PDB file of C-alpha atoms in Angstrom:
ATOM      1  CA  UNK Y 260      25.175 149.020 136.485  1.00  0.00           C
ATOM      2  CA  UNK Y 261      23.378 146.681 134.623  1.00  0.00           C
ATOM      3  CA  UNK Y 262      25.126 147.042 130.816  1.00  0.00           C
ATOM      4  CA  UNK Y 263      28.109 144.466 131.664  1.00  0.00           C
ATOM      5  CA  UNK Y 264      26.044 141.875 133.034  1.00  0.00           C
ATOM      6  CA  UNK Y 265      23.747 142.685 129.636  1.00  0.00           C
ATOM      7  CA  UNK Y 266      26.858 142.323 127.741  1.00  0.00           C
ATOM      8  CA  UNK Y 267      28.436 139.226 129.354  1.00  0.00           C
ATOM      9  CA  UNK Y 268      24.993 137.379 128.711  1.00  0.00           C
ATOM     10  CA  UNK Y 269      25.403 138.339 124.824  1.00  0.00           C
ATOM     11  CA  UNK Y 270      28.836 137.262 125.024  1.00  0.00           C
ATOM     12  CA  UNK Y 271      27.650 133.629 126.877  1.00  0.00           C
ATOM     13  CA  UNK Y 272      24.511 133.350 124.155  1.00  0.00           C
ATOM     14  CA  UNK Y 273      27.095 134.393 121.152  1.00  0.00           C
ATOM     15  CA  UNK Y 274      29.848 132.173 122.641  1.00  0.00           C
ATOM     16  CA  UNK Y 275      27.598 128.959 122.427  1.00  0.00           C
ATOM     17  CA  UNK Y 276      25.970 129.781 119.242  1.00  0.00           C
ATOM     18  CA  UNK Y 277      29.756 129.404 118.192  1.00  0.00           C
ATOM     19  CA  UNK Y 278      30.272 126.060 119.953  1.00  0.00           C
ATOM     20  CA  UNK Y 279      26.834 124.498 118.936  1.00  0.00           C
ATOM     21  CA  UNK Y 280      25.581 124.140 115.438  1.00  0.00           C
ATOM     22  CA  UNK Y 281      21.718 124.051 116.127  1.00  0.00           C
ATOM     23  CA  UNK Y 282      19.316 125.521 118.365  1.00  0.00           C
ATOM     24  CA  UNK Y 283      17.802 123.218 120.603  1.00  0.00           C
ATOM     25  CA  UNK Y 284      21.473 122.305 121.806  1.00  0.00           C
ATOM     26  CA  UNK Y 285      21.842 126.140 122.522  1.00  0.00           C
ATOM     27  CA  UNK Y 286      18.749 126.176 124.123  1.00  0.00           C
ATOM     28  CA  UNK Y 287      19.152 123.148 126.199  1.00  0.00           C
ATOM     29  CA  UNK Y 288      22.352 124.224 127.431  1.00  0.00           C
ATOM     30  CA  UNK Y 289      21.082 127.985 128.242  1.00  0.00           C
ATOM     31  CA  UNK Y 290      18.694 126.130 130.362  1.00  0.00           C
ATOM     32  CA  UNK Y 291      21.012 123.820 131.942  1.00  0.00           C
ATOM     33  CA  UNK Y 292      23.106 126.662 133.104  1.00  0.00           C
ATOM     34  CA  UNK Y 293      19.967 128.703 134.235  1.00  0.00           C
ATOM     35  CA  UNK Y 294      19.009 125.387 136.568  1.00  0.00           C
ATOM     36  CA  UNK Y 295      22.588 125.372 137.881  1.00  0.00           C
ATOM     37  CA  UNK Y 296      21.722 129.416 139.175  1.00  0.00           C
ATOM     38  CA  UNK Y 297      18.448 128.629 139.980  1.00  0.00           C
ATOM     39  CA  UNK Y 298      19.332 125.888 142.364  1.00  0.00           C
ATOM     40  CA  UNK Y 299      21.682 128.432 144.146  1.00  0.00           C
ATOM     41  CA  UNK Y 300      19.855 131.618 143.740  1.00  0.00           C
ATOM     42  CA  UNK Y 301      16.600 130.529 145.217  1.00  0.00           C
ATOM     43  CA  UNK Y 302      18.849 130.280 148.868  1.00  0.00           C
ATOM     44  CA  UNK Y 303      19.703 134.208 148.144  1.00  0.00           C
ATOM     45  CA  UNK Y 304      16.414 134.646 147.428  1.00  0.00           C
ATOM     46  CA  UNK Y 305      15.115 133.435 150.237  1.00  0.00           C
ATOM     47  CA  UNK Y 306      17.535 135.200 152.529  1.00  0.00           C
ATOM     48  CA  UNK Y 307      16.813 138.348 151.278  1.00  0.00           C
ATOM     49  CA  UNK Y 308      13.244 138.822 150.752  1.00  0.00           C
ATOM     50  CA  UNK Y 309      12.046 136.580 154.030  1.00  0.00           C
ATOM     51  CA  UNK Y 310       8.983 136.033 152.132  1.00  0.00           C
ATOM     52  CA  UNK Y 311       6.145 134.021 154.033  1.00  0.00           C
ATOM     53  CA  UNK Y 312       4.816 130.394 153.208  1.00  0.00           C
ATOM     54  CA  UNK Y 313       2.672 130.081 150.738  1.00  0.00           C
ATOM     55  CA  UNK Y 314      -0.302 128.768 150.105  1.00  0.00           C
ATOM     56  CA  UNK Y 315      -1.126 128.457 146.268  1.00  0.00           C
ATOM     57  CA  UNK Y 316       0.944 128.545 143.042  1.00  0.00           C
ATOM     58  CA  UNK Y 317      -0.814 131.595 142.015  1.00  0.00           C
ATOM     59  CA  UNK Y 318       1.252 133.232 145.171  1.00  0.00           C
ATOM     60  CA  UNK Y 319       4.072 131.955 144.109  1.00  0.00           C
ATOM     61  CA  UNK Y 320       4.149 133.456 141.034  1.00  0.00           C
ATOM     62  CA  UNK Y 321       3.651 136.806 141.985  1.00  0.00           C
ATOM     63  CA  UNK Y 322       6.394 136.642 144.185  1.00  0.00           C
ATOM     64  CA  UNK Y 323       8.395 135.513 141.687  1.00  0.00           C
ATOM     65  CA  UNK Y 324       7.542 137.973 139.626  1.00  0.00           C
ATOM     66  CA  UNK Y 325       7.191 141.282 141.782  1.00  0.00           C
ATOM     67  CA  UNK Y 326       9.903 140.255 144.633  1.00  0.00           C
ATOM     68  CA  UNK Y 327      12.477 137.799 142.534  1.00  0.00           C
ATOM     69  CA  UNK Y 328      12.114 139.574 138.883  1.00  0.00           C
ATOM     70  CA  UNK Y 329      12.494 142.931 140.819  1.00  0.00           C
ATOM     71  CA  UNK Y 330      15.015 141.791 143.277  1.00  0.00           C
ATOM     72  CA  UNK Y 331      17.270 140.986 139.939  1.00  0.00           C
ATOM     73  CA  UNK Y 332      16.654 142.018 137.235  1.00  0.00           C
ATOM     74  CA  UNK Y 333      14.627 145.748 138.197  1.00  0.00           C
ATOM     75  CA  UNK Y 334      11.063 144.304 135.928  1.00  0.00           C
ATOM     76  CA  UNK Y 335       8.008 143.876 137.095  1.00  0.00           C
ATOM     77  CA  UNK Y 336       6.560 141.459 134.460  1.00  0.00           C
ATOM     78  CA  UNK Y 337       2.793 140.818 135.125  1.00  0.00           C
ATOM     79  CA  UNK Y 338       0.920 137.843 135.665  1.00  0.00           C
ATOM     80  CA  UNK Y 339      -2.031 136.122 134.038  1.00  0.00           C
ATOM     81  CA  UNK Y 340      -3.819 132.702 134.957  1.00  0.00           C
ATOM     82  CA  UNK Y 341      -4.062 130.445 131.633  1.00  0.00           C
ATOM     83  CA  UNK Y 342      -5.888 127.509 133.151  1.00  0.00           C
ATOM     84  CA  UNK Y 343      -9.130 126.846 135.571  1.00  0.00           C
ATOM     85  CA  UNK Y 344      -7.523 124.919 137.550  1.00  0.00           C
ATOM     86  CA  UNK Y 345      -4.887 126.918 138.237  1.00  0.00           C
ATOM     87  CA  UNK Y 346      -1.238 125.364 137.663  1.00  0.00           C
ATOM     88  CA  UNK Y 347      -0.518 126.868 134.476  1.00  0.00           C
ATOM     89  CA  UNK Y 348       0.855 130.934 134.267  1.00  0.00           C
ATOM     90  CA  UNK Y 349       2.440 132.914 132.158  1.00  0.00           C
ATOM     91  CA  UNK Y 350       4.475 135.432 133.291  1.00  0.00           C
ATOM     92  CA  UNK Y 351       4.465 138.658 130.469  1.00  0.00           C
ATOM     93  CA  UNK Y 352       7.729 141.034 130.182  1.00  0.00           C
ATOM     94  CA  UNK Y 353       6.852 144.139 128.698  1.00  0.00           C
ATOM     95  CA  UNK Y 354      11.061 145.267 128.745  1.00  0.00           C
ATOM     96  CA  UNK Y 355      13.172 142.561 129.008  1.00  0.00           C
ATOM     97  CA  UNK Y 356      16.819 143.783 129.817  1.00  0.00           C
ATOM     98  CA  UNK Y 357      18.843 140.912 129.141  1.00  0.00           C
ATOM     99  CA  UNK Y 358      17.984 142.072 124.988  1.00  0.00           C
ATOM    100  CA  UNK Y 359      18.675 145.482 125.431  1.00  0.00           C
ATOM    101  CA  UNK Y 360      21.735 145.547 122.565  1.00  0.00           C
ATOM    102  CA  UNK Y 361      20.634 142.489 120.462  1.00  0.00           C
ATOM    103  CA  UNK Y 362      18.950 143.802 117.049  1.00  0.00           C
ATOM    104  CA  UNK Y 363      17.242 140.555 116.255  1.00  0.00           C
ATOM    105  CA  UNK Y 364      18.325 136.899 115.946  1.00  0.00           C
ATOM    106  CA  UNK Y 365      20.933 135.768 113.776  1.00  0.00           C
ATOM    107  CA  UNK Y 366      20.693 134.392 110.272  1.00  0.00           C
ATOM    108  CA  UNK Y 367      19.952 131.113 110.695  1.00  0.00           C
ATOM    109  CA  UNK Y 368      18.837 131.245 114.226  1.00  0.00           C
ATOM    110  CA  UNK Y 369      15.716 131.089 114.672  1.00  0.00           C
ATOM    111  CA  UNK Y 370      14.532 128.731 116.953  1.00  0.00           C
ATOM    112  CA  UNK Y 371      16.882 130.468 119.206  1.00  0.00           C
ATOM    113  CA  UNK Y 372      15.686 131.325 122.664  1.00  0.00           C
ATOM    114  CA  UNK Y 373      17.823 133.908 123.554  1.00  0.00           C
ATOM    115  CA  UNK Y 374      16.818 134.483 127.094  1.00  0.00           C
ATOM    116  CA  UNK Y 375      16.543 130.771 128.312  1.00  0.00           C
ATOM    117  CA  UNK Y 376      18.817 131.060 131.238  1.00  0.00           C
ATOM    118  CA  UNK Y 377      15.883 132.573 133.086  1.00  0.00           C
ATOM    119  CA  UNK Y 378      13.589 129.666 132.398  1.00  0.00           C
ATOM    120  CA  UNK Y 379      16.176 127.334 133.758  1.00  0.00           C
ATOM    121  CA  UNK Y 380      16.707 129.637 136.378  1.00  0.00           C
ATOM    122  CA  UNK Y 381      12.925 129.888 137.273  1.00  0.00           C
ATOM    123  CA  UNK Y 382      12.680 125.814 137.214  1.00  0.00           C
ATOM    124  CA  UNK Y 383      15.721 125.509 139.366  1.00  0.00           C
ATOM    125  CA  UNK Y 384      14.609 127.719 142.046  1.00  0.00           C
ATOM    126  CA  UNK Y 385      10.829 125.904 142.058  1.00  0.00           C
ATOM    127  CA  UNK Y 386      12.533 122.650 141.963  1.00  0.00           C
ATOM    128  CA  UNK Y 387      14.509 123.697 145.390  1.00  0.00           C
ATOM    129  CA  UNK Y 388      11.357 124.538 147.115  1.00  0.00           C
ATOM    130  CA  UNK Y 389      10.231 121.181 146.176  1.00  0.00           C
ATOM    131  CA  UNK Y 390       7.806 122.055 143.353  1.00  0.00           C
ATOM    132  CA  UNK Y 391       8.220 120.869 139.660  1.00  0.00           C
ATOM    133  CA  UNK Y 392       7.385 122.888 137.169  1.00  0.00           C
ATOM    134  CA  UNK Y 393       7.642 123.182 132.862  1.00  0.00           C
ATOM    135  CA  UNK Y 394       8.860 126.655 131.968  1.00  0.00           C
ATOM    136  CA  UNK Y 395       9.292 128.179 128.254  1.00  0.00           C
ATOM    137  CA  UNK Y 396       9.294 130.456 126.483  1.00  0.00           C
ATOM    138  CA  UNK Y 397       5.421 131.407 124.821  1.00  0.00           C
ATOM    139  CA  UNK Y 398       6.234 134.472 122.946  1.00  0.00           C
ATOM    140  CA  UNK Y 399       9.523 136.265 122.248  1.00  0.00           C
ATOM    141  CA  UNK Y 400      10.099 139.763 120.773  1.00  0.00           C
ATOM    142  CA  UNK Y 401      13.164 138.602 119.200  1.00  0.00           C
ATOM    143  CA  UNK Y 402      11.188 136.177 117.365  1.00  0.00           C
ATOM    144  CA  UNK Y 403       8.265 139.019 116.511  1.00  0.00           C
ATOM    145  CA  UNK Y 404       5.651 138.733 118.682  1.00  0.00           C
ATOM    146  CA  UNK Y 405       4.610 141.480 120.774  1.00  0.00           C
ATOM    147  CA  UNK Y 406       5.821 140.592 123.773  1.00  0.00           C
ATOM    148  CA  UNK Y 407       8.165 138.031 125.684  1.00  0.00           C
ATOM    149  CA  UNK Y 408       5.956 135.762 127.357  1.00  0.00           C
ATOM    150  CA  UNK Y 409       7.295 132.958 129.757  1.00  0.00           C
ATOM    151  CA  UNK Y 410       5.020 130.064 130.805  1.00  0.00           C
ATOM    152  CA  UNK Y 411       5.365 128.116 133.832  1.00  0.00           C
ATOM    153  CA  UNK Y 412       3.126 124.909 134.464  1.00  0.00           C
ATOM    154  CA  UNK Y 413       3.093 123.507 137.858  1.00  0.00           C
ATOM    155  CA  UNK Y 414       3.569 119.785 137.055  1.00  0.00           C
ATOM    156  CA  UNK Y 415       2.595 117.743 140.404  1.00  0.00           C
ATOM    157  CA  UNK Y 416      -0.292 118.688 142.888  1.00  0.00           C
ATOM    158  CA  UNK Y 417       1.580 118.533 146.404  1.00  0.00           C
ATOM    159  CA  UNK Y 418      -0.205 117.449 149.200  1.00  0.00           C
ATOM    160  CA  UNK Y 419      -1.380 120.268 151.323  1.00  0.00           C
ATOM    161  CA  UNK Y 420       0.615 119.654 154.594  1.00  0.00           C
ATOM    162  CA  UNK Y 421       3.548 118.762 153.078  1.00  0.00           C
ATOM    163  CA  UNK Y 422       3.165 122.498 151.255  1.00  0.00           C
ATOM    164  CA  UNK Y 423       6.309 124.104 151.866  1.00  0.00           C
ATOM    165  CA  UNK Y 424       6.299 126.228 148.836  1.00  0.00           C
ATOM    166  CA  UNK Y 425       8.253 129.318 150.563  1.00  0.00           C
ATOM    167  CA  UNK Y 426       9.139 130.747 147.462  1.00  0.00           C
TER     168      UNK Y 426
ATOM    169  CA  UNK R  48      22.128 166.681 102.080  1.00  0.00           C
ATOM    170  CA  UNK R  49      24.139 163.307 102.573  1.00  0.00           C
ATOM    171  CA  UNK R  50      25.134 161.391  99.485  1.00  0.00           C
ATOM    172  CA  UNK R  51      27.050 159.296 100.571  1.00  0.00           C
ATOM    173  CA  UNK R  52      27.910 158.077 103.925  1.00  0.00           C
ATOM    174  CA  UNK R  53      30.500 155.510 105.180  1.00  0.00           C
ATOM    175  CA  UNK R  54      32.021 153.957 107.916  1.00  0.00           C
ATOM    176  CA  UNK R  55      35.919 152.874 107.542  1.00  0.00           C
ATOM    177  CA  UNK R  56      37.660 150.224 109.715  1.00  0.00           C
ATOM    178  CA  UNK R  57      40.815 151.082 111.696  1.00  0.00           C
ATOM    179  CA  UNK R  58      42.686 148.772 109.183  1.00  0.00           C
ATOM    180  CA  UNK R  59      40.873 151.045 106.594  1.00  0.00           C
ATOM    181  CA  UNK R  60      38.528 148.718 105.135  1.00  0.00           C
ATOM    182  CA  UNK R  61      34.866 149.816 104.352  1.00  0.00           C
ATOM    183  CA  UNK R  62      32.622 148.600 106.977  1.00  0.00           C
ATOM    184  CA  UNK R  63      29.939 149.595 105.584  1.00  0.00           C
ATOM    185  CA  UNK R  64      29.341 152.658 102.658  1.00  0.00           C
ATOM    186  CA  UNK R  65      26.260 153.742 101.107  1.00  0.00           C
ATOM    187  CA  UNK R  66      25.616 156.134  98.517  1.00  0.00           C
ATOM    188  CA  UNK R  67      21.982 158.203  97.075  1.00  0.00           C
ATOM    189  CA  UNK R  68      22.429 158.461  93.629  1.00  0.00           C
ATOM    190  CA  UNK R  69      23.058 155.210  92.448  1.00  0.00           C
ATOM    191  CA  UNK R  70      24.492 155.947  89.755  1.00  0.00           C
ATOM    192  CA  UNK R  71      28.310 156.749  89.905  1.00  0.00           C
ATOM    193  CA  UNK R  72      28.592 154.711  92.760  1.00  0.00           C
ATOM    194  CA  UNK R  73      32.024 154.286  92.108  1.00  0.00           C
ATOM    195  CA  UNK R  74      32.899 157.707  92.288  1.00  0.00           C
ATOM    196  CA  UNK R  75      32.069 158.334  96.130  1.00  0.00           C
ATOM    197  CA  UNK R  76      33.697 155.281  96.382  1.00  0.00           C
ATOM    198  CA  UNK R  77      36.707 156.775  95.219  1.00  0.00           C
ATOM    199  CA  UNK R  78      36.325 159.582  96.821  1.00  0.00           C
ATOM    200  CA  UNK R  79      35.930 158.463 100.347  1.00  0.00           C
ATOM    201  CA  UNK R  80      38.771 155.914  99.580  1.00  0.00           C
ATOM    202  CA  UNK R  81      41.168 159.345  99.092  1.00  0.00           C
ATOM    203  CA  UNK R  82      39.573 161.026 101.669  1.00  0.00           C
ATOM    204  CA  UNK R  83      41.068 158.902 104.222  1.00  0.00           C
ATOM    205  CA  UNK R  84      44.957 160.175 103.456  1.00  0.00           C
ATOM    206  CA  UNK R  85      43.670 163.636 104.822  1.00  0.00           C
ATOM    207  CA  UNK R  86      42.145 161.756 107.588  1.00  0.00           C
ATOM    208  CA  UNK R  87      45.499 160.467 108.501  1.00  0.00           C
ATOM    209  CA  UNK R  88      47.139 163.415 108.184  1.00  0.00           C
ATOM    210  CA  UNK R  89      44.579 165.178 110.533  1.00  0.00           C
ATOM    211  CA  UNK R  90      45.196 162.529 113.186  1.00  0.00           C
ATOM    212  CA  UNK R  91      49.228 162.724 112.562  1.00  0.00           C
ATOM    213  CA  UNK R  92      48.876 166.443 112.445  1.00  0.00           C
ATOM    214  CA  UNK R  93      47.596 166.958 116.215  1.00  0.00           C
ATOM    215  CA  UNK R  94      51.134 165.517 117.762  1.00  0.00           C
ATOM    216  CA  UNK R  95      51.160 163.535 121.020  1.00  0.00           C
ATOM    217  CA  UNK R  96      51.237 166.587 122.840  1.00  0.00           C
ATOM    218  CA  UNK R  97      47.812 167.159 121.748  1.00  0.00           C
ATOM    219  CA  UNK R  98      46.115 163.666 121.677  1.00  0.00           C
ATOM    220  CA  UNK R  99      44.000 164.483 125.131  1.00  0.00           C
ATOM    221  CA  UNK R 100      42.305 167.681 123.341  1.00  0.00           C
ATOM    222  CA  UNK R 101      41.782 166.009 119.752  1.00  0.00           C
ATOM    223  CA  UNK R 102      38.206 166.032 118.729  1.00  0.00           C
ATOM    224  CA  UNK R 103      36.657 163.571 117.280  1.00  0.00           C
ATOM    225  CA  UNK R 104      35.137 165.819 114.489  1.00  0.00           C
ATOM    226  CA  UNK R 105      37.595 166.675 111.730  1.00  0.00           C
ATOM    227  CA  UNK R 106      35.606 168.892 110.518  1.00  0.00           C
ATOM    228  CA  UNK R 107      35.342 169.828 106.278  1.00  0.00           C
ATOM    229  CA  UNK R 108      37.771 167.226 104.708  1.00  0.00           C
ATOM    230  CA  UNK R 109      38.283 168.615 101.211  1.00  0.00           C
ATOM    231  CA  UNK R 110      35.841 170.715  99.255  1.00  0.00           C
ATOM    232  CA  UNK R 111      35.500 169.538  95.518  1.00  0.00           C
ATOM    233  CA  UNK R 112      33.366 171.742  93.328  1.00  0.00           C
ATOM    234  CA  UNK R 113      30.006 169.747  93.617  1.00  0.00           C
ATOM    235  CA  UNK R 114      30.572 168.141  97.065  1.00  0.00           C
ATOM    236  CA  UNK R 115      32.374 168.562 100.445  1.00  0.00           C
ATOM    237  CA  UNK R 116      33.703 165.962 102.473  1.00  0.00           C
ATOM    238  CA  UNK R 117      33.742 165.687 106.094  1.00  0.00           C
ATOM    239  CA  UNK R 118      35.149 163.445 108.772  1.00  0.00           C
ATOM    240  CA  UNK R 119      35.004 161.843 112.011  1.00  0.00           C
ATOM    241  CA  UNK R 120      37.161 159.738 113.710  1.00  0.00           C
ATOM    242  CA  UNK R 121      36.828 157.943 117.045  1.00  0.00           C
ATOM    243  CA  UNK R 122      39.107 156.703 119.588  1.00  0.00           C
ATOM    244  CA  UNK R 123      39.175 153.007 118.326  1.00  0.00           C
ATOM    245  CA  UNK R 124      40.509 154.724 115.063  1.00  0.00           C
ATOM    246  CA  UNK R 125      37.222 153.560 113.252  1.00  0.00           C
ATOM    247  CA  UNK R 126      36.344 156.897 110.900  1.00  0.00           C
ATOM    248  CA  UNK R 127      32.975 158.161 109.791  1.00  0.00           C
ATOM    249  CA  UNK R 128      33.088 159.765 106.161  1.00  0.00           C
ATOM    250  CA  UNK R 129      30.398 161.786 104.598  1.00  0.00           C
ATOM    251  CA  UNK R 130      30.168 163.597 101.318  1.00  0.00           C
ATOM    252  CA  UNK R 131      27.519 166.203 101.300  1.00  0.00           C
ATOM    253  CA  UNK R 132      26.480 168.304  98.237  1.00  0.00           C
ATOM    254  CA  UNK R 133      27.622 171.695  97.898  1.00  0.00           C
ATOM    255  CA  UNK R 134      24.650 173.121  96.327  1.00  0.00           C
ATOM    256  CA  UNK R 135      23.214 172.747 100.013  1.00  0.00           C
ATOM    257  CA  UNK R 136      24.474 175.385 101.251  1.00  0.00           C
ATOM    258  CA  UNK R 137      22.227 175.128 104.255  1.00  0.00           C
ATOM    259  CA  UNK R 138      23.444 172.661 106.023  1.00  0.00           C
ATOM    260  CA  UNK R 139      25.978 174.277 108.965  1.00  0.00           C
ATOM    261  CA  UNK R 140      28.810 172.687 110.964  1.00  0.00           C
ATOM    262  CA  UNK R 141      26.346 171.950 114.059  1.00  0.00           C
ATOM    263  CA  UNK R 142      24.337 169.845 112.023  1.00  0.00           C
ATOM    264  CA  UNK R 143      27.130 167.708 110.309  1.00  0.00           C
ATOM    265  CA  UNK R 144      28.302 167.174 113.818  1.00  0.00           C
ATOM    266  CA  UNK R 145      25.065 166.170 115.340  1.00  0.00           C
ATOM    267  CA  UNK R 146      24.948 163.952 111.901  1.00  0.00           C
ATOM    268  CA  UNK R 147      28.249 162.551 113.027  1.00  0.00           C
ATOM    269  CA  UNK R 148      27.034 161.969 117.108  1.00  0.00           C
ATOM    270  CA  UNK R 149      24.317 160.180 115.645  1.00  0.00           C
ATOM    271  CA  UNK R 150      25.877 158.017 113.489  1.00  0.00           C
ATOM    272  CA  UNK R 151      28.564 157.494 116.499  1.00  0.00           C
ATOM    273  CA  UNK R 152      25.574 156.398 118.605  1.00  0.00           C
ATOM    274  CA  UNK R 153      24.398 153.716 116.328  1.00  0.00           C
ATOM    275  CA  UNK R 154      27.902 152.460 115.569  1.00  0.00           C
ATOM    276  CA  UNK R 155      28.064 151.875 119.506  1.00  0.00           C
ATOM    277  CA  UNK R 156      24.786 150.030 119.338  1.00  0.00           C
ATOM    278  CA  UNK R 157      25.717 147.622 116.583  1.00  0.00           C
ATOM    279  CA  UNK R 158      28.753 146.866 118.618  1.00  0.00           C
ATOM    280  CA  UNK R 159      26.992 146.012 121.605  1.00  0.00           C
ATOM    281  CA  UNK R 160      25.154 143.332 119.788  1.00  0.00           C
ATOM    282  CA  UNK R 161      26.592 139.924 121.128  1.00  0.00           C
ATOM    283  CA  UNK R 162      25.807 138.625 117.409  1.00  0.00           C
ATOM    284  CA  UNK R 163      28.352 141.219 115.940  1.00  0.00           C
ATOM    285  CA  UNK R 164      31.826 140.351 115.402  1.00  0.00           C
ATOM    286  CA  UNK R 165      33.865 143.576 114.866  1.00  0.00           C
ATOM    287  CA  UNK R 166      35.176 143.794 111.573  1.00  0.00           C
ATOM    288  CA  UNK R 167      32.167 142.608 109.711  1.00  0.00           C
ATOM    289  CA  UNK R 168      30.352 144.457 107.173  1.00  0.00           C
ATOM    290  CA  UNK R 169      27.176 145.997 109.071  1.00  0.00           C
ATOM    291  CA  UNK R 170      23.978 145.667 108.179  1.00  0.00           C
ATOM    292  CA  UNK R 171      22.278 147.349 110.866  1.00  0.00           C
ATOM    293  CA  UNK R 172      22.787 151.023 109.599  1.00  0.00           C
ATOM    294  CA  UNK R 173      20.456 151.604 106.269  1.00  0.00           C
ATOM    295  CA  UNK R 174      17.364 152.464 108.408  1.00  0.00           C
ATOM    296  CA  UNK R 175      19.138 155.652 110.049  1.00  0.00           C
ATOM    297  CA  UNK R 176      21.031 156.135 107.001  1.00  0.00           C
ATOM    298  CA  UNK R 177      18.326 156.729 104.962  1.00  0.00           C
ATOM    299  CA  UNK R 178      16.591 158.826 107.600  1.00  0.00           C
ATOM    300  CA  UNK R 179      19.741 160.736 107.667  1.00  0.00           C
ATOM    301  CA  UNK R 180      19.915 161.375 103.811  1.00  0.00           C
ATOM    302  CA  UNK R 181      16.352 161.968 103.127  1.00  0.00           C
ATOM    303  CA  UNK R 182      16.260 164.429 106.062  1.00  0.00           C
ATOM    304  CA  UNK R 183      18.655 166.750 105.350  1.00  0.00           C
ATOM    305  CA  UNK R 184      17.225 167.801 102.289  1.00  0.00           C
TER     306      UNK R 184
END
């Protein structure tokens, strides 16, 4: 049942809007936490999907998001390429969960990214399979655009043999 | 149709109270301010033998002779007041109470926002509210 886990996020996101007066503190602490999951999630990940090597970042991120996105949070977001050569996605989220009860940002609030845990998360987990990445957030319903997109950059071209991008 | 609606705090506080004709504001105000003794003695009334089968509708508060009052109360002791016009004589007890479920629902909603501290005024309600007293017409 997914409405206290929605719930406890609010109460995390609300509790450190209390403890921090601006945004970008919120924000970098959101993703801070997310890397701290990430780092440990990707090895439950892993476990549980037995997912093959692979061989590009574009795998990559559809695995992330049709095995991991499914695996925990039950979306499918969809994929798109935003680059030729190929290390920069975005990741789109037609129903995001996590802001199922928030009406829209706070007075005051808005640079806030609400859902930043799951970019930390998503930089964590790359960063365990030895793969650096930028993620943030490109769009964000909560902040009117149409939809929430999330944009992950693949920072540093690793050699091919020394690929072991399993995630 | 609705012209007036509120919602009261369990320390009987206005959380949030909106009225149509804005004129004589102060009037529903009043009203809905006495209309919460007979809320308490509804809730008094039922006796602790009885608190498992209490409703959460009260059903017609007082009738006055241009409007009616009804009530709602829900477990948290948070009550829903609306005054309705009497001329409408339309307007049946299944509707009031689907009125009531509605405004329940988005009550629930604006609590689950992580931003909302309960016992603030809310701000959320005036889109359904005016849905809700333009409708009933």
């Amino acid at each position: 049942n997914k409405d206290l886990f929605v719930l406890t996020y609010g109460a995390l996101v609300a509790q450190l809007c209390k403890d921090y007066e601006k945004d970008e503190d919120v924000n970098q602490y959101l993703d801070k936490m997310g890397y701290g999951i990430g780092t440990r999630l990707v090895e439950d990940f892993l476990a549980r999907s037995c997912v093959g090597r692979c061989h590009s970042y574009s795998e990559i991120i559809d695995i992330i998001a049709q095995v991991a996105f499914k695996m925990y949070l039950g979306i499918t977001p969809s994929v798109t390429c935003n680059n030729s050569s190929k290390n920069e996605f975005s990741l789109i989220l037609e129903k995001n969960p996590l802001v199922e009860f928030v009406e829209e940002l706070p007075a005051g609030r808005s640079s806030l990214c609400y859902c930043n845990l799951l970019c930390g998360i998503i930089r964590g987990a790359l960063e365990m399979v030895h793969l650096a990445a930028d993620v943030t957030f490109l769009q964000d319903r909560l902040k009117g655009d149409s939809v929430t997109e999330i944009g992950i950059t693949f920072l540093k071209k690793r050699d091919e043999k020394k690929y072991r991008g399993k995630k | 149709m609705a012209v007036c609606i509120a919602v009261i705090a369990k320390e009987n506080y206005p959380l949030y109270i909106r009225s149509t004709p804005t004129e004589n504001e102060l009037k529903f105000h009043y009203m809905v301010h006495t209309s919460l003794d007979v809320v308490d003695e509804k809730i008094s009334a039922m006796g602790k033998a009885l608190v498992d089968q209490r409703e959460l509708y009260l059903g017609l508060l007082y009738p006055t002779e241009d409007y009616k009052v009804y009530g709602y109360v829900t477990n948290s002791k948070v009550k829903f007041v609306m005054v309705v016009d009497s001329s409408n004589t339309a307007l049946r007890d299944n509707e009031i109470r689907s009125m009531f479920r509605k405004l329940h629902n988005s009550y629930t909603d604006v609590m689950c926002n992580p931003f909302y501290n309960p016992g603030d005024r809310i701000q959320a309600f005036d889109n359904m509210v005016t849905s809700m007293m333009i409708q009933v017409c």
